[in-house]
PDB file of C-alpha atoms and ligand atoms in Angstrom:
ATOM      1  CA  UNK N   1      -0.004  -0.004   0.004  1.00  0.00           C
ATOM      2  CA  UNK N   2       1.422   3.412  -0.955  1.00  0.00           C
ATOM      3  CA  UNK N   3       1.617   6.258   1.542  1.00  0.00           C
ATOM      4  CA  UNK N   4      -1.290   8.233  -0.028  1.00  0.00           C
ATOM      5  CA  UNK N   5      -3.460   5.066  -0.066  1.00  0.00           C
ATOM      6  CA  UNK N   6      -2.589   4.364   3.582  1.00  0.00           C
ATOM      7  CA  UNK N   7      -3.419   7.980   4.584  1.00  0.00           C
ATOM      8  CA  UNK N   8      -6.739   7.909   2.720  1.00  0.00           C
ATOM      9  CA  UNK N   9      -7.815   4.577   4.207  1.00  0.00           C
ATOM     10  CA  UNK N  10      -6.843   5.312   7.803  1.00  0.00           C
ATOM     11  CA  UNK N  11      -7.591   9.054   7.834  1.00  0.00           C
ATOM     12  CA  UNK N  12      -9.937   8.989  10.836  1.00  0.00           C
ATOM     13  CA  UNK N  13      -7.602   6.715  12.892  1.00  0.00           C
ATOM     14  CA  UNK N  14      -4.576   8.896  12.057  1.00  0.00           C
ATOM     15  CA  UNK N  15      -6.381  12.050  13.113  1.00  0.00           C
ATOM     16  CA  UNK N  16      -7.721  10.597  16.333  1.00  0.00           C
ATOM     17  CA  UNK N  17      -4.344   9.077  17.340  1.00  0.00           C
ATOM     18  CA  UNK N  18      -2.586  12.401  16.792  1.00  0.00           C
ATOM     19  CA  UNK N  19      -5.325  14.270  18.644  1.00  0.00           C
ATOM     20  CA  UNK N  20      -5.230  12.091  21.775  1.00  0.00           C
ATOM     21  CA  UNK N  21      -1.456  11.636  21.672  1.00  0.00           C
ATOM     22  CA  UNK N  22      -0.629  15.344  21.479  1.00  0.00           C
ATOM     23  CA  UNK N  23      -3.446  16.270  23.833  1.00  0.00           C
ATOM     24  CA  UNK N  24      -2.027  13.885  26.464  1.00  0.00           C
ATOM     25  CA  UNK N  25       1.507  15.258  26.063  1.00  0.00           C
ATOM     26  CA  UNK N  26       0.367  18.885  26.323  1.00  0.00           C
ATOM     27  CA  UNK N  27      -1.983  18.212  29.236  1.00  0.00           C
ATOM     28  CA  UNK N  28       0.792  16.470  31.181  1.00  0.00           C
ATOM     29  CA  UNK N  29       3.225  19.268  30.403  1.00  0.00           C
ATOM     30  CA  UNK N  30       0.694  21.890  31.646  1.00  0.00           C
ATOM     31  CA  UNK N  31       0.114  19.990  34.892  1.00  0.00           C
ATOM     32  CA  UNK N  32       3.835  19.481  35.617  1.00  0.00           C
ATOM     33  CA  UNK N  33       5.072  22.951  34.574  1.00  0.00           C
ATOM     34  CA  UNK N  34       2.289  25.469  33.906  1.00  0.00           C
ATOM     35  CA  UNK N  35       3.233  28.883  32.449  1.00  0.00           C
ATOM     36  CA  UNK N  36       0.431  30.762  34.213  1.00  0.00           C
ATOM     37  CA  UNK N  37      -1.962  30.001  37.066  1.00  0.00           C
ATOM     38  CA  UNK N  38      -5.504  29.240  35.838  1.00  0.00           C
ATOM     39  CA  UNK N  39      -8.283  31.601  36.957  1.00  0.00           C
ATOM     40  CA  UNK N  40     -11.084  29.062  36.356  1.00  0.00           C
ATOM     41  CA  UNK N  41     -10.752  25.462  37.587  1.00  0.00           C
ATOM     42  CA  UNK N  42      -9.401  22.865  35.171  1.00  0.00           C
ATOM     43  CA  UNK N  43     -12.523  20.728  35.703  1.00  0.00           C
ATOM     44  CA  UNK N  44     -14.846  23.537  34.502  1.00  0.00           C
ATOM     45  CA  UNK N  45     -12.493  24.561  31.677  1.00  0.00           C
ATOM     46  CA  UNK N  46     -11.926  21.148  30.277  1.00  0.00           C
ATOM     47  CA  UNK N  47     -15.481  19.839  30.542  1.00  0.00           C
ATOM     48  CA  UNK N  48     -16.915  22.925  28.811  1.00  0.00           C
ATOM     49  CA  UNK N  49     -14.186  23.604  26.241  1.00  0.00           C
ATOM     50  CA  UNK N  50     -13.958  19.941  25.262  1.00  0.00           C
ATOM     51  CA  UNK N  51     -17.790  19.691  25.357  1.00  0.00           C
ATOM     52  CA  UNK N  52     -17.863  22.410  22.730  1.00  0.00           C
ATOM     53  CA  UNK N  53     -15.206  20.626  20.661  1.00  0.00           C
ATOM     54  CA  UNK N  54     -17.179  17.361  20.736  1.00  0.00           C
ATOM     55  CA  UNK N  55     -20.384  19.208  19.808  1.00  0.00           C
ATOM     56  CA  UNK N  56     -18.496  20.699  16.849  1.00  0.00           C
ATOM     57  CA  UNK N  57     -17.199  17.371  15.573  1.00  0.00           C
ATOM     58  CA  UNK N  58     -20.768  15.981  15.845  1.00  0.00           C
ATOM     59  CA  UNK N  59     -22.186  18.982  13.880  1.00  0.00           C
ATOM     60  CA  UNK N  60     -19.517  18.565  11.195  1.00  0.00           C
ATOM     61  CA  UNK N  61     -20.122  14.823  10.809  1.00  0.00           C
ATOM     62  CA  UNK N  62     -23.849  15.501  10.488  1.00  0.00           C
ATOM     63  CA  UNK N  63     -23.597  18.331   7.956  1.00  0.00           C
ATOM     64  CA  UNK N  64     -20.591  17.215   5.974  1.00  0.00           C
ATOM     65  CA  UNK N  65     -20.242  13.452   6.181  1.00  0.00           C
ATOM     66  CA  UNK N  66     -17.779  13.365   3.271  1.00  0.00           C
ATOM     67  CA  UNK N  67     -15.640  16.006   5.003  1.00  0.00           C
ATOM     68  CA  UNK N  68     -12.653  17.691   3.396  1.00  0.00           C
ATOM     69  CA  UNK N  69     -11.206  14.389   2.169  1.00  0.00           C
ATOM     70  CA  UNK N  70     -14.435  13.595   0.312  1.00  0.00           C
ATOM     71  CA  UNK N  71     -14.475  17.003  -1.367  1.00  0.00           C
ATOM     72  CA  UNK N  72     -10.805  16.552  -2.328  1.00  0.00           C
ATOM     73  CA  UNK N  73     -11.500  13.168  -3.955  1.00  0.00           C
ATOM     74  CA  UNK N  74     -14.477  14.563  -5.813  1.00  0.00           C
ATOM     75  CA  UNK N  75     -12.395  17.575  -7.031  1.00  0.00           C
ATOM     76  CA  UNK N  76      -9.698  15.173  -8.289  1.00  0.00           C
ATOM     77  CA  UNK N  77     -12.266  12.986 -10.118  1.00  0.00           C
ATOM     78  CA  UNK N  78     -13.565  16.105 -11.890  1.00  0.00           C
ATOM     79  CA  UNK N  79     -10.047  17.247 -12.728  1.00  0.00           C
ATOM     80  CA  UNK N  80     -10.793  20.595 -11.037  1.00  0.00           C
ATOM     81  CA  UNK N  81      -8.275  22.779  -9.278  1.00  0.00           C
ATOM     82  CA  UNK N  82      -4.867  24.198 -10.177  1.00  0.00           C
ATOM     83  CA  UNK N  83      -2.799  21.298  -8.841  1.00  0.00           C
ATOM     84  CA  UNK N  84      -4.891  18.678 -10.674  1.00  0.00           C
ATOM     85  CA  UNK N  85      -4.485  20.742 -13.851  1.00  0.00           C
ATOM     86  CA  UNK N  86      -0.723  21.169 -13.728  1.00  0.00           C
ATOM     87  CA  UNK N  87       0.160  17.617 -12.542  1.00  0.00           C
ATOM     88  CA  UNK N  88       3.339  18.480 -10.629  1.00  0.00           C
ATOM     89  CA  UNK N  89       5.392  15.803  -8.789  1.00  0.00           C
ATOM     90  CA  UNK N  90       3.374  14.650  -5.753  1.00  0.00           C
ATOM     91  CA  UNK N  91       5.836  15.863  -3.162  1.00  0.00           C
ATOM     92  CA  UNK N  92       5.887  19.351  -4.656  1.00  0.00           C
ATOM     93  CA  UNK N  93       2.070  19.466  -4.883  1.00  0.00           C
ATOM     94  CA  UNK N  94       1.840  18.417  -1.226  1.00  0.00           C
ATOM     95  CA  UNK N  95       4.243  21.143  -0.081  1.00  0.00           C
ATOM     96  CA  UNK N  96       2.539  23.833  -2.209  1.00  0.00           C
ATOM     97  CA  UNK N  97      -0.925  22.776  -1.051  1.00  0.00           C
ATOM     98  CA  UNK N  98      -0.029  22.711   2.657  1.00  0.00           C
ATOM     99  CA  UNK N  99       1.652  26.142   2.506  1.00  0.00           C
ATOM    100  CA  UNK N 100      -1.263  27.648   0.510  1.00  0.00           C
ATOM    101  CA  UNK N 101      -3.850  26.287   2.886  1.00  0.00           C
ATOM    102  CA  UNK N 102      -1.884  27.688   5.837  1.00  0.00           C
ATOM    103  CA  UNK N 103      -1.821  31.080   4.183  1.00  0.00           C
ATOM    104  CA  UNK N 104      -5.621  30.969   3.599  1.00  0.00           C
ATOM    105  CA  UNK N 105      -6.143  30.052   7.289  1.00  0.00           C
ATOM    106  CA  UNK N 106      -4.106  33.150   8.217  1.00  0.00           C
ATOM    107  CA  UNK N 107      -6.256  35.316   5.929  1.00  0.00           C
ATOM    108  CA  UNK N 108      -9.438  33.787   7.247  1.00  0.00           C
ATOM    109  CA  UNK N 109      -8.277  34.547  10.821  1.00  0.00           C
ATOM    110  CA  UNK N 110      -7.632  38.220   9.914  1.00  0.00           C
ATOM    111  CA  UNK N 111     -11.091  38.308   8.275  1.00  0.00           C
ATOM    112  CA  UNK N 112     -12.938  37.059  11.349  1.00  0.00           C
ATOM    113  CA  UNK N 113     -11.252  39.753  13.391  1.00  0.00           C
ATOM    114  CA  UNK N 114     -12.032  42.519  10.887  1.00  0.00           C
ATOM    115  CA  UNK N 115     -15.697  41.912  10.090  1.00  0.00           C
ATOM    116  CA  UNK N 116     -17.914  42.713  13.091  1.00  0.00           C
ATOM    117  CA  UNK N 117     -20.454  39.891  12.560  1.00  0.00           C
ATOM    118  CA  UNK N 118     -17.667  37.346  12.160  1.00  0.00           C
ATOM    119  CA  UNK N 119     -15.805  38.732  15.167  1.00  0.00           C
ATOM    120  CA  UNK N 120     -18.966  37.981  17.201  1.00  0.00           C
ATOM    121  CA  UNK N 121     -18.533  34.313  16.386  1.00  0.00           C
ATOM    122  CA  UNK N 122     -14.758  34.320  16.805  1.00  0.00           C
ATOM    123  CA  UNK N 123     -14.912  36.003  20.200  1.00  0.00           C
ATOM    124  CA  UNK N 124     -16.012  32.666  21.683  1.00  0.00           C
ATOM    125  CA  UNK N 125     -12.421  31.570  21.059  1.00  0.00           C
ATOM    126  CA  UNK N 126     -11.018  34.772  22.593  1.00  0.00           C
ATOM    127  CA  UNK N 127     -13.346  35.056  25.565  1.00  0.00           C
ATOM    128  CA  UNK N 128     -11.624  32.171  27.344  1.00  0.00           C
ATOM    129  CA  UNK N 129     -10.274  33.658  30.607  1.00  0.00           C
ATOM    130  CA  UNK N 130      -7.302  31.301  30.562  1.00  0.00           C
ATOM    131  CA  UNK N 131      -5.094  29.899  27.912  1.00  0.00           C
ATOM    132  CA  UNK N 132      -4.431  26.167  27.723  1.00  0.00           C
ATOM    133  CA  UNK N 133      -4.540  23.162  25.405  1.00  0.00           C
ATOM    134  CA  UNK N 134      -8.377  23.152  25.428  1.00  0.00           C
ATOM    135  CA  UNK N 135      -8.552  26.835  24.276  1.00  0.00           C
ATOM    136  CA  UNK N 136      -7.321  25.613  20.901  1.00  0.00           C
ATOM    137  CA  UNK N 137     -10.416  23.442  20.523  1.00  0.00           C
ATOM    138  CA  UNK N 138     -12.999  26.063  21.508  1.00  0.00           C
ATOM    139  CA  UNK N 139     -14.784  27.675  18.567  1.00  0.00           C
ATOM    140  CA  UNK N 140     -18.444  28.498  18.034  1.00  0.00           C
ATOM    141  CA  UNK N 141     -20.168  25.815  15.846  1.00  0.00           C
ATOM    142  CA  UNK N 142     -21.182  28.483  13.269  1.00  0.00           C
ATOM    143  CA  UNK N 143     -17.498  29.517  12.914  1.00  0.00           C
ATOM    144  CA  UNK N 144     -16.553  25.853  12.496  1.00  0.00           C
ATOM    145  CA  UNK N 145     -19.174  25.466   9.705  1.00  0.00           C
ATOM    146  CA  UNK N 146     -17.958  28.659   8.041  1.00  0.00           C
ATOM    147  CA  UNK N 147     -14.340  27.430   8.222  1.00  0.00           C
ATOM    148  CA  UNK N 148     -15.359  24.147   6.620  1.00  0.00           C
ATOM    149  CA  UNK N 149     -17.146  25.907   3.739  1.00  0.00           C
ATOM    150  CA  UNK N 150     -14.071  28.094   3.131  1.00  0.00           C
ATOM    151  CA  UNK N 151     -11.888  24.992   3.192  1.00  0.00           C
ATOM    152  CA  UNK N 152     -14.162  23.319   0.603  1.00  0.00           C
ATOM    153  CA  UNK N 153     -13.927  26.354  -1.668  1.00  0.00           C
ATOM    154  CA  UNK N 154     -10.145  26.398  -1.369  1.00  0.00           C
ATOM    155  CA  UNK N 155      -9.919  22.670  -2.157  1.00  0.00           C
ATOM    156  CA  UNK N 156     -12.088  23.080  -5.288  1.00  0.00           C
ATOM    157  CA  UNK N 157      -9.874  25.924  -6.584  1.00  0.00           C
ATOM    158  CA  UNK N 158      -6.552  24.439  -5.489  1.00  0.00           C
ATOM    159  CA  UNK N 159      -7.109  20.732  -6.207  1.00  0.00           C
ATOM    160  CA  UNK N 160      -4.704  19.509  -3.501  1.00  0.00           C
ATOM    161  CA  UNK N 161      -3.650  15.834  -3.197  1.00  0.00           C
ATOM    162  CA  UNK N 162      -5.678  13.984  -0.508  1.00  0.00           C
ATOM    163  CA  UNK N 163      -2.517  13.319   1.441  1.00  0.00           C
ATOM    164  CA  UNK N 164      -1.890  17.112   1.643  1.00  0.00           C
ATOM    165  CA  UNK N 165      -5.356  17.730   3.077  1.00  0.00           C
ATOM    166  CA  UNK N 166      -4.917  15.017   5.729  1.00  0.00           C
ATOM    167  CA  UNK N 167      -1.410  16.277   6.610  1.00  0.00           C
ATOM    168  CA  UNK N 168      -2.710  19.815   6.823  1.00  0.00           C
ATOM    169  CA  UNK N 169      -5.631  18.906   9.090  1.00  0.00           C
ATOM    170  CA  UNK N 170      -3.460  16.792  11.386  1.00  0.00           C
ATOM    171  CA  UNK N 171      -0.735  19.433  11.566  1.00  0.00           C
ATOM    172  CA  UNK N 172      -3.215  22.289  12.129  1.00  0.00           C
ATOM    173  CA  UNK N 173      -4.858  20.320  14.928  1.00  0.00           C
ATOM    174  CA  UNK N 174      -1.558  19.396  16.506  1.00  0.00           C
ATOM    175  CA  UNK N 175      -0.128  22.907  16.210  1.00  0.00           C
ATOM    176  CA  UNK N 176      -3.329  24.398  17.635  1.00  0.00           C
ATOM    177  CA  UNK N 177      -2.949  22.233  20.781  1.00  0.00           C
ATOM    178  CA  UNK N 178       0.765  22.998  20.976  1.00  0.00           C
ATOM    179  CA  UNK N 179       0.573  26.736  20.526  1.00  0.00           C
ATOM    180  CA  UNK N 180      -2.366  27.164  22.939  1.00  0.00           C
ATOM    181  CA  UNK N 181      -0.344  25.284  25.592  1.00  0.00           C
ATOM    182  CA  UNK N 182      -0.017  26.857  29.025  1.00  0.00           C
ATOM    183  CA  UNK N 183       3.652  25.925  28.834  1.00  0.00           C
ATOM    184  CA  UNK N 184       7.019  27.557  28.714  1.00  0.00           C
ATOM    185  CA  UNK N 185       9.676  26.753  26.130  1.00  0.00           C
ATOM    186  CA  UNK N 186      13.271  27.780  26.884  1.00  0.00           C
ATOM    187  CA  UNK N 187      13.606  31.299  25.484  1.00  0.00           C
ATOM    188  CA  UNK N 188      16.440  30.374  23.112  1.00  0.00           C
ATOM    189  CA  UNK N 189      14.396  27.484  21.680  1.00  0.00           C
ATOM    190  CA  UNK N 190      11.336  29.719  21.361  1.00  0.00           C
ATOM    191  CA  UNK N 191      13.363  32.290  19.423  1.00  0.00           C
ATOM    192  CA  UNK N 192      14.681  29.709  16.963  1.00  0.00           C
ATOM    193  CA  UNK N 193      11.338  27.892  16.538  1.00  0.00           C
ATOM    194  CA  UNK N 194       9.529  31.186  15.973  1.00  0.00           C
ATOM    195  CA  UNK N 195      11.578  31.869  12.864  1.00  0.00           C
ATOM    196  CA  UNK N 196       9.547  29.052  11.296  1.00  0.00           C
ATOM    197  CA  UNK N 197       6.461  28.169  13.302  1.00  0.00           C
ATOM    198  CA  UNK N 198       4.072  29.699  15.828  1.00  0.00           C
ATOM    199  CA  UNK N 199       5.037  28.967  19.452  1.00  0.00           C
ATOM    200  CA  UNK N 200       2.871  29.122  22.615  1.00  0.00           C
ATOM    201  CA  UNK N 201       4.401  32.479  23.640  1.00  0.00           C
ATOM    202  CA  UNK N 202       3.794  33.897  20.161  1.00  0.00           C
ATOM    203  CA  UNK N 203       0.115  32.915  19.999  1.00  0.00           C
ATOM    204  CA  UNK N 204      -0.535  33.864  23.644  1.00  0.00           C
ATOM    205  CA  UNK N 205      -0.027  37.509  22.604  1.00  0.00           C
ATOM    206  CA  UNK N 206      -3.062  37.042  20.345  1.00  0.00           C
ATOM    207  CA  UNK N 207      -5.234  36.170  23.349  1.00  0.00           C
ATOM    208  CA  UNK N 208      -4.395  39.376  25.231  1.00  0.00           C
ATOM    209  CA  UNK N 209      -7.257  41.698  26.271  1.00  0.00           C
ATOM    210  CA  UNK N 210      -5.278  44.585  24.701  1.00  0.00           C
ATOM    211  CA  UNK N 211      -6.825  45.332  21.288  1.00  0.00           C
ATOM    212  CA  UNK N 212      -3.558  45.811  19.378  1.00  0.00           C
ATOM    213  CA  UNK N 213      -2.145  42.575  20.800  1.00  0.00           C
ATOM    214  CA  UNK N 214      -5.314  40.591  20.024  1.00  0.00           C
ATOM    215  CA  UNK N 215      -5.114  41.951  16.472  1.00  0.00           C
ATOM    216  CA  UNK N 216      -1.658  40.482  15.946  1.00  0.00           C
ATOM    217  CA  UNK N 217      -0.058  37.033  15.491  1.00  0.00           C
ATOM    218  CA  UNK N 218      -2.907  35.540  13.436  1.00  0.00           C
ATOM    219  CA  UNK N 219      -0.860  32.587  12.145  1.00  0.00           C
ATOM    220  CA  UNK N 220      -1.537  29.051  13.351  1.00  0.00           C
ATOM    221  CA  UNK N 221       1.327  27.107  11.821  1.00  0.00           C
ATOM    222  CA  UNK N 222       3.948  29.095   9.916  1.00  0.00           C
ATOM    223  CA  UNK N 223       5.042  32.308  11.583  1.00  0.00           C
ATOM    224  CA  UNK N 224       6.076  33.922   8.323  1.00  0.00           C
ATOM    225  CA  UNK N 225       2.648  35.309   7.383  1.00  0.00           C
ATOM    226  CA  UNK N 226       2.506  37.677  10.380  1.00  0.00           C
ATOM    227  CA  UNK N 227       6.029  38.903   9.629  1.00  0.00           C
ATOM    228  CA  UNK N 228       5.383  39.503   5.936  1.00  0.00           C
ATOM    229  CA  UNK N 229       2.047  41.207   6.432  1.00  0.00           C
ATOM    230  CA  UNK N 230       3.035  43.343   9.407  1.00  0.00           C
ATOM    231  CA  UNK N 231       0.821  41.750  12.026  1.00  0.00           C
ATOM    232  CA  UNK N 232       3.643  40.396  14.210  1.00  0.00           C
ATOM    233  CA  UNK N 233       4.069  41.422  17.880  1.00  0.00           C
ATOM    234  CA  UNK N 234       6.885  39.613  19.655  1.00  0.00           C
ATOM    235  CA  UNK N 235       5.787  39.793  23.329  1.00  0.00           C
ATOM    236  CA  UNK N 236       2.851  41.087  25.349  1.00  0.00           C
ATOM    237  CA  UNK N 237       3.387  44.471  27.068  1.00  0.00           C
ATOM    238  CA  UNK N 238       2.328  43.071  30.423  1.00  0.00           C
ATOM    239  CA  UNK N 239       4.568  40.034  30.265  1.00  0.00           C
ATOM    240  CA  UNK N 240       3.329  36.450  29.876  1.00  0.00           C
ATOM    241  CA  UNK N 241       2.621  35.816  33.557  1.00  0.00           C
ATOM    242  CA  UNK N 242       0.868  39.118  34.322  1.00  0.00           C
ATOM    243  CA  UNK N 243      -0.990  39.834  31.058  1.00  0.00           C
ATOM    244  CA  UNK N 244      -4.807  39.512  31.070  1.00  0.00           C
ATOM    245  CA  UNK N 245      -6.264  36.889  28.748  1.00  0.00           C
ATOM    246  CA  UNK N 246      -9.695  37.267  27.158  1.00  0.00           C
ATOM    247  CA  UNK N 247     -11.911  40.167  26.080  1.00  0.00           C
ATOM    248  CA  UNK N 248     -12.390  43.340  28.099  1.00  0.00           C
ATOM    249  CA  UNK N 249     -16.221  43.350  28.241  1.00  0.00           C
ATOM    250  CA  UNK N 250     -16.761  39.640  28.785  1.00  0.00           C
ATOM    251  CA  UNK N 251     -15.293  38.459  32.093  1.00  0.00           C
ATOM    252  CA  UNK N 252     -18.252  36.658  33.692  1.00  0.00           C
ATOM    253  CA  UNK N 253     -17.426  32.889  33.985  1.00  0.00           C
ATOM    254  CA  UNK N 254     -21.077  31.883  33.463  1.00  0.00           C
ATOM    255  CA  UNK N 255     -20.960  33.660  30.115  1.00  0.00           C
ATOM    256  CA  UNK N 256     -17.507  32.741  28.891  1.00  0.00           C
ATOM    257  CA  UNK N 257     -16.574  29.475  30.634  1.00  0.00           C
ATOM    258  CA  UNK N 258     -19.797  27.441  30.531  1.00  0.00           C
ATOM    259  CA  UNK N 259     -21.082  25.889  27.320  1.00  0.00           C
ATOM    260  CA  UNK N 260     -24.569  27.523  27.169  1.00  0.00           C
ATOM    261  CA  UNK N 261     -22.986  30.972  27.707  1.00  0.00           C
ATOM    262  CA  UNK N 262     -20.391  30.341  24.979  1.00  0.00           C
ATOM    263  CA  UNK N 263     -23.050  29.244  22.485  1.00  0.00           C
ATOM    264  CA  UNK N 264     -25.040  32.429  23.208  1.00  0.00           C
ATOM    265  CA  UNK N 265     -22.018  34.747  23.177  1.00  0.00           C
ATOM    266  CA  UNK N 266     -22.180  35.781  19.475  1.00  0.00           C
ATOM    267  CA  UNK N 267     -25.772  36.957  19.915  1.00  0.00           C
ATOM    268  CA  UNK N 268     -25.459  39.256  22.907  1.00  0.00           C
ATOM    269  CA  UNK N 269     -24.497  42.878  23.213  1.00  0.00           C
ATOM    270  CA  UNK N 270     -24.040  45.559  20.550  1.00  0.00           C
ATOM    271  CA  UNK N 271     -21.378  45.181  17.904  1.00  0.00           C
ATOM    272  CA  UNK N 272     -18.416  46.633  19.752  1.00  0.00           C
ATOM    273  CA  UNK N 273     -16.089  49.396  18.773  1.00  0.00           C
ATOM    274  CA  UNK N 274     -13.590  46.675  17.991  1.00  0.00           C
ATOM    275  CA  UNK N 275     -14.089  46.611  14.258  1.00  0.00           C
ATOM    276  CA  UNK N 276     -11.518  48.107  11.868  1.00  0.00           C
ATOM    277  CA  UNK N 277     -13.726  51.013  10.845  1.00  0.00           C
ATOM    278  CA  UNK N 278     -14.105  52.179  14.440  1.00  0.00           C
ATOM    279  CA  UNK N 279     -10.554  51.891  15.567  1.00  0.00           C
ATOM    280  CA  UNK N 280      -9.248  54.970  17.345  1.00  0.00           C
ATOM    281  CA  UNK N 281      -5.668  55.916  16.777  1.00  0.00           C
ATOM    282  CA  UNK N 282      -3.975  57.377  19.775  1.00  0.00           C
ATOM    283  CA  UNK N 283      -0.507  57.407  18.240  1.00  0.00           C
ATOM    284  CA  UNK N 284      -0.270  59.388  14.987  1.00  0.00           C
ATOM    285  CA  UNK N 285       2.897  57.463  14.016  1.00  0.00           C
ATOM    286  CA  UNK N 286       0.803  54.280  13.733  1.00  0.00           C
ATOM    287  CA  UNK N 287      -1.294  55.578  10.894  1.00  0.00           C
TER     288      UNK N 287
HETATM  289 ZN1   ZN A   1      -8.297  35.306  16.829  1.00  0.00          ZN
HETATM  290 ZN1   ZN A   2      -6.077  31.069  19.674  1.00  0.00          ZN
END
């Protein structure tokens, strides 16, 4: 059996083994050497954040039983998509596809911060009062559905090999758990890793309550997109231990830490002054 055949056949097993394997490693690391003290108990955080993640996988299975791999196979059968058209060597197609999909994820992340209605959905991810491995799995179901539809559109236009889609999904999932980790890497290692990929300290800046910090470090895998497009901030002003995590206006645990509150979060309150067209510049040099 070739590698692509193996990946296609055992896709679900591969994904689940990576998920549980990396989750276990990160969870253990957080218990042994946490970066910050949690403000809400681990029992509440994990049951509700993971509850939301399980709800999301159920919704996705229900709505899109063929999933991204099914859409990729269909796209290939039809001969659609750039990479099916040009017929490059498989390894090159895989690398191009994974990098392109990572770039699209970056753009999508900027988009959900910039458009007020989409920010309402995405703030479920940001309203977490703490930052740990389960934060990486907490997204509103409507944002998850939207992400899936964007992914389908990208697959149809790009025509990636199935193996690239599986690699991308596994890597994104693994990196999301890694870079939401409440862990500390040695500073030297963090500095070297950051040249290539997003580290926990780099993504933690994105979960700051400070608006300019939350609107930076949008990347999930490769760190290069934030550097190229000018959205990179190296460290939080308040320092990693003292910085506040979450969103200014939403600090009530019933609203932001419990599942029913999280599901309702996009639908409460007025659209905030957070959107790009209402940003107030205090420093004229920044314009
Ligand atoms: Zn975000
Ligand atoms: Zn995040």
